[in-house]
mmCIF file of C-alpha atoms in Angstrom:
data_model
loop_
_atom_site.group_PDB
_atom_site.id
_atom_site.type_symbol
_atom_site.label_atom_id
_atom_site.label_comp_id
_atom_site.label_asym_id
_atom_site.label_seq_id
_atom_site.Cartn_x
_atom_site.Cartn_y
_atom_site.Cartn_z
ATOM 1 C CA UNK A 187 143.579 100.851 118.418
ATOM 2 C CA UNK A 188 142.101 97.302 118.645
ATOM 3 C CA UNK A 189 139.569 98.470 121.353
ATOM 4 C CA UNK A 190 137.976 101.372 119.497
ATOM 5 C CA UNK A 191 138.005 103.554 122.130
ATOM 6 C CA UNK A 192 140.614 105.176 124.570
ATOM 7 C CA UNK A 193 141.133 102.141 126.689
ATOM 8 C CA UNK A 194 145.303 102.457 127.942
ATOM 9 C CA UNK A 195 146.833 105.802 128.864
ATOM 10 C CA UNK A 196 149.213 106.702 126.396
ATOM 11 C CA UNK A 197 151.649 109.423 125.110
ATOM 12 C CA UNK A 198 155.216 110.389 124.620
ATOM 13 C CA UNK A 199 156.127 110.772 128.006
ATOM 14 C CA UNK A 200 159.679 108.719 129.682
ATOM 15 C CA UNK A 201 157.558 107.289 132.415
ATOM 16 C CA UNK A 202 155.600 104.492 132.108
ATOM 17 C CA UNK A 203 151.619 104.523 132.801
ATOM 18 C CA UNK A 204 151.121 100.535 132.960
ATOM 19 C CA UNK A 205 152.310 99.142 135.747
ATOM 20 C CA UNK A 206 149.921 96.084 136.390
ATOM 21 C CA UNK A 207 148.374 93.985 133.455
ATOM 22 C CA UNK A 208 145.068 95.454 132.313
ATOM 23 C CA UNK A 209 142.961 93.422 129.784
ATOM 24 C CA UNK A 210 140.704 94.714 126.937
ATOM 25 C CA UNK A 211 138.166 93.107 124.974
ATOM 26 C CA UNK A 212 138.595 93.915 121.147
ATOM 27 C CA UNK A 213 136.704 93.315 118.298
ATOM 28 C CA UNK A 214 138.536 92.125 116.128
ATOM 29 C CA UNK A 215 136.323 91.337 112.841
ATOM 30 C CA UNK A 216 132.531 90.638 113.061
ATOM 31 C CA UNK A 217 131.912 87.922 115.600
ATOM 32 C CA UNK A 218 135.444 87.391 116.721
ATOM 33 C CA UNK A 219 136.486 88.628 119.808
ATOM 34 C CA UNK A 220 139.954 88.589 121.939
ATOM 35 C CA UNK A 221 141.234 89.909 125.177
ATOM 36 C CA UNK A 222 144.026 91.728 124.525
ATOM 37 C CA UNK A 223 146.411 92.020 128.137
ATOM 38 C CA UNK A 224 148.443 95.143 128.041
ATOM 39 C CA UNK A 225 151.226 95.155 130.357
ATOM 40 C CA UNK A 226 154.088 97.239 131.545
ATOM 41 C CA UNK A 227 156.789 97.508 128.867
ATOM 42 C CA UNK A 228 160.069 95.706 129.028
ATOM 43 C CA UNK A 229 162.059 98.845 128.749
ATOM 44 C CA UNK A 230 164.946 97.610 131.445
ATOM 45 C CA UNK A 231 163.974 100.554 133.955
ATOM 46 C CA UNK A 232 165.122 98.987 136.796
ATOM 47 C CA UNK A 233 161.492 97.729 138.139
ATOM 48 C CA UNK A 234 161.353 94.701 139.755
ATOM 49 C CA UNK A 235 159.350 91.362 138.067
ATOM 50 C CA UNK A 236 156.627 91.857 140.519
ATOM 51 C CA UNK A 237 156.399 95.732 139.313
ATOM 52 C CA UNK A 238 156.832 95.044 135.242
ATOM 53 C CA UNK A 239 154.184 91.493 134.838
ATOM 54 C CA UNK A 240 153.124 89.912 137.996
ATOM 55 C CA UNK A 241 153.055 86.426 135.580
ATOM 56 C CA UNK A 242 150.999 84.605 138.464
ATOM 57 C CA UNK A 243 148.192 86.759 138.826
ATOM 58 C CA UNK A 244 147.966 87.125 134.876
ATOM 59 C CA UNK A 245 147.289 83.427 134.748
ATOM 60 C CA UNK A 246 145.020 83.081 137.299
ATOM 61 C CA UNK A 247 142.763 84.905 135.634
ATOM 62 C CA UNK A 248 142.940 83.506 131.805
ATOM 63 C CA UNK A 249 142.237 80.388 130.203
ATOM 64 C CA UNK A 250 144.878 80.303 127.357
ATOM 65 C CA UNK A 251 147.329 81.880 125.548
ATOM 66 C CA UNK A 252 147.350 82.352 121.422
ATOM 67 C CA UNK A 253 149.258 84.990 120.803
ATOM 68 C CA UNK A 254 152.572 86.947 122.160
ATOM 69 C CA UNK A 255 152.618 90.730 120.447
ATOM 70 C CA UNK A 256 155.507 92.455 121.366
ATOM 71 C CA UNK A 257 155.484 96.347 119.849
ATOM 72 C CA UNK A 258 158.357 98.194 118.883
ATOM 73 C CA UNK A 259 158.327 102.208 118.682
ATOM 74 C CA UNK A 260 161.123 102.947 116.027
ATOM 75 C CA UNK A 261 161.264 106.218 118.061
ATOM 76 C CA UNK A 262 162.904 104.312 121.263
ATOM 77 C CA UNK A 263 165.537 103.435 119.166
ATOM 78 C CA UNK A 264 167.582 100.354 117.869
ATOM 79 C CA UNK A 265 165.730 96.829 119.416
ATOM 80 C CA UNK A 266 169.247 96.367 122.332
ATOM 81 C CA UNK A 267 170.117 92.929 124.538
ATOM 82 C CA UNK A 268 167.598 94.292 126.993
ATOM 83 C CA UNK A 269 164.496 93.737 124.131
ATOM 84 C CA UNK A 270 165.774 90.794 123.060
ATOM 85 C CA UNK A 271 166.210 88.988 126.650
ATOM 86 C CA UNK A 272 162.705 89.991 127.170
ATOM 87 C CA UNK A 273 162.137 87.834 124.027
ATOM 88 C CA UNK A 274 164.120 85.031 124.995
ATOM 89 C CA UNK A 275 162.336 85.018 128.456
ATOM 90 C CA UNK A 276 158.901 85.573 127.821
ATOM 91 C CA UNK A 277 159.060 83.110 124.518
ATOM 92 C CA UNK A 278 160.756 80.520 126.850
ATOM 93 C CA UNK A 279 157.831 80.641 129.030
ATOM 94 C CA UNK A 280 154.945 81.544 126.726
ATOM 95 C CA UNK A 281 156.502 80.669 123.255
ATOM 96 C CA UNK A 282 155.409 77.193 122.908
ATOM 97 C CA UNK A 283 154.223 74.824 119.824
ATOM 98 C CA UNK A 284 151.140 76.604 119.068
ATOM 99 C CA UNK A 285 151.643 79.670 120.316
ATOM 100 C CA UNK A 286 152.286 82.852 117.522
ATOM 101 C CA UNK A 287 155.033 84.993 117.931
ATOM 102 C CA UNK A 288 154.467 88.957 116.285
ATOM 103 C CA UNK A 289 155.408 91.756 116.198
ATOM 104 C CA UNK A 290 154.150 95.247 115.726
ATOM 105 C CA UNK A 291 156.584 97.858 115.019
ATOM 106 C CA UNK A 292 155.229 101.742 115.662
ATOM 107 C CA UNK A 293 157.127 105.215 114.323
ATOM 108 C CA UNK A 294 156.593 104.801 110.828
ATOM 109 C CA UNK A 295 154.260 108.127 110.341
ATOM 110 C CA UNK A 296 156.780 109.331 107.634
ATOM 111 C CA UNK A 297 156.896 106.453 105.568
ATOM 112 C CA UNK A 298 154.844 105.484 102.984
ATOM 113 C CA UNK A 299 155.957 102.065 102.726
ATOM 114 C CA UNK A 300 155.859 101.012 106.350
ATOM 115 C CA UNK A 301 156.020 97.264 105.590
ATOM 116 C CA UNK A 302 159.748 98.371 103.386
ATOM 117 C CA UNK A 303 160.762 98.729 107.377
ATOM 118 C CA UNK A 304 160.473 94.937 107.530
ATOM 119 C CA UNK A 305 161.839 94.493 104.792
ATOM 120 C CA UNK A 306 165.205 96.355 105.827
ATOM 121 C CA UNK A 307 165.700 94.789 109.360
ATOM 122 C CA UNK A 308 164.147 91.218 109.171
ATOM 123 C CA UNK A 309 167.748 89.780 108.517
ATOM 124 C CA UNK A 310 168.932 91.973 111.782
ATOM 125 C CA UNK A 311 165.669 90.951 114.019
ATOM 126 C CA UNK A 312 166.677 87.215 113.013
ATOM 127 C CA UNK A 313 170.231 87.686 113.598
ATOM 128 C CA UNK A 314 169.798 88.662 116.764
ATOM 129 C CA UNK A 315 167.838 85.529 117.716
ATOM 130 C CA UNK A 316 164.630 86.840 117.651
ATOM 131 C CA UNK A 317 161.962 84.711 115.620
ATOM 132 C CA UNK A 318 158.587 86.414 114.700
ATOM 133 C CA UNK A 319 155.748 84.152 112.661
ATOM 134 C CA UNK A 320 154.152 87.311 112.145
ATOM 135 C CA UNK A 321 154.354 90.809 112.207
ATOM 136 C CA UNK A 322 152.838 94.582 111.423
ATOM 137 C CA UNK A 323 154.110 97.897 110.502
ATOM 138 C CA UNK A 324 151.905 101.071 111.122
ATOM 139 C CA UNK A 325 151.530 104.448 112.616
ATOM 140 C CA UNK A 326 149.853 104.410 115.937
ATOM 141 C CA UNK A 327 148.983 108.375 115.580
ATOM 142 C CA UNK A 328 145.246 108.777 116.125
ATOM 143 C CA UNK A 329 143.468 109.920 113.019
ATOM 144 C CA UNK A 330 143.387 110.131 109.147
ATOM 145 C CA UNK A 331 143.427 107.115 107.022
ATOM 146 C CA UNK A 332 146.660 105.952 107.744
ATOM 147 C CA UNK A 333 145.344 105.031 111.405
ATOM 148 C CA UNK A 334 142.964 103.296 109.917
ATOM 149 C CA UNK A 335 144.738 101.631 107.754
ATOM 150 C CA UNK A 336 147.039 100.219 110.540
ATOM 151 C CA UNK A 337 144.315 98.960 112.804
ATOM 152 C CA UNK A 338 143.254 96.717 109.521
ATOM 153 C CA UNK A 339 146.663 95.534 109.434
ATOM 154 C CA UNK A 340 146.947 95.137 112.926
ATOM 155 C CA UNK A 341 143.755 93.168 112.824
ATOM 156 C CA UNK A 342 144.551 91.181 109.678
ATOM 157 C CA UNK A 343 147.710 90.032 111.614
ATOM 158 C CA UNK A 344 145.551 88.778 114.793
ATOM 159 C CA UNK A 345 143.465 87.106 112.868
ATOM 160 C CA UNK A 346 146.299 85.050 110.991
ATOM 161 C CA UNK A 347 147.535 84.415 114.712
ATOM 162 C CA UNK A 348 144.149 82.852 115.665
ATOM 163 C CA UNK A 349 143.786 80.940 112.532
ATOM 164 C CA UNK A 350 147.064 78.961 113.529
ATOM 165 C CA UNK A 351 147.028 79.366 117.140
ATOM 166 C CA UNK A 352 146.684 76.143 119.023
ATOM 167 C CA UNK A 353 146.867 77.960 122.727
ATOM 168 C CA UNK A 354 148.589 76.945 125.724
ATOM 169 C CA UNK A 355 146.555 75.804 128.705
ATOM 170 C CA UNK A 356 147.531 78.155 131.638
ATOM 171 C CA UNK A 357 148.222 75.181 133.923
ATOM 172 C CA UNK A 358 151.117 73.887 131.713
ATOM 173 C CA UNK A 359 152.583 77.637 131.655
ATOM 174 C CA UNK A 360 151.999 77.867 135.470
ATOM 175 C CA UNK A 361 153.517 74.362 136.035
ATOM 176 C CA UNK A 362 156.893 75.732 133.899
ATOM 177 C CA UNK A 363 157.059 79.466 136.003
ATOM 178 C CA UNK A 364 156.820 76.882 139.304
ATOM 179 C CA UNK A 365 159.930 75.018 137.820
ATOM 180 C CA UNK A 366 161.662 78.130 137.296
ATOM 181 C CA UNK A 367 161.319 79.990 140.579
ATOM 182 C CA UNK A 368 164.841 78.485 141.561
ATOM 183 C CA UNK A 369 166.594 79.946 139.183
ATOM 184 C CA UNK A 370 164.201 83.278 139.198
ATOM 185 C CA UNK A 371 164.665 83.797 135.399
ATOM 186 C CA UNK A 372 162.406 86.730 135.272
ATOM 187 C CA UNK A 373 164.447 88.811 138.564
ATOM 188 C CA UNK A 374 167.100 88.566 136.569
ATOM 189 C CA UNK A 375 165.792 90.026 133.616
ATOM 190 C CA UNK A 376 164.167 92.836 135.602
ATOM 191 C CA UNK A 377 166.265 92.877 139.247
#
């Protein structure tokens, strides 16, 4: 969507086609540019850390970090303990001061009012201890307005992520997945 061009295999299939971290470069409004990572979902599958975001090898290659997007299909059902660990996880490592939080929630072909989804389940999302500064409701269906529509939402969103974003150095996020390797936080999210 962001890329403007078939960049990530996708469609509706149970298994998952990203299995390492693959970065894009996307335009995201004249003269601004960001490299979007797109990595294995956190679906609880059963795949190992190393198999769902080999973390180290992700940072060895990148600078900083501005922005965490984590998309939700409304098709996959109700966001369970297994979505919102990822949160807790990833936003413990990633999550600093600085550092937006959104989220992009797919599905929402049939509505007209895909933001009213927001609306309806902000109060849940929160309840269940998961803090977004931003987010973005749209259909991720290929075609017709209303895909076009979304990617300009989707965009508008990154861009109020940038705006704010102070990012965090990849040494300091290296330094705090070193700390953690006793207590292998991420195996037991995915092991």
């Amino acid at each position: 969507m962001l890329v403007g061009q078939d960049s990530a295999r996708t469609d509706g299939s149970a298994s998952a086609y990203t299995s390492t971290a693959t970065p894009y470069d996307a335009l995201i409004q004249d003269g601004i540019t960001a490299k979007i990572w797109d990595t294995p979902g956190l679906d609880g599958t059963g795949r190992t850390a190393a198999d769902l975001w080999n973390v180290p090898a992700i940072l060895s290659d990148i600078n900083e970090i501005s922005v965490i997007i984590f998309c939700h299909g409304t098709m996959c059902g109700r966001i369970n303990k297994d979505v919102v660990e990822a949160f807790r996880i990833l936003t413990s490592f990633f999550g600093k001061e600085g550092v937006s939080v959104a989220l992009v929630v797919t599905g929402l072909e049939l509505r007209e009012n895909k933001e009213a989804w927001w609306s309806e389940n902000q109060a849940h999302i929160k309840a269940m201890g998961m803090n977004f500064d931003h987010h973005a409701c749209i259909t991720s269906i290929k075609g017709g307005q209303a895909y076009e529509d979304s990617a300009d939402v989707v965009r508008a969103m990154l861009l109020r992520c940038l705006a704010e974003a102070k990012p965090a150095r990849a040494l300091d996020i290296k330094r705090r997945i070193q700390q953690d390797s006793q207590t292998s936080c991420l195996s037991r999210l995915f092991g």
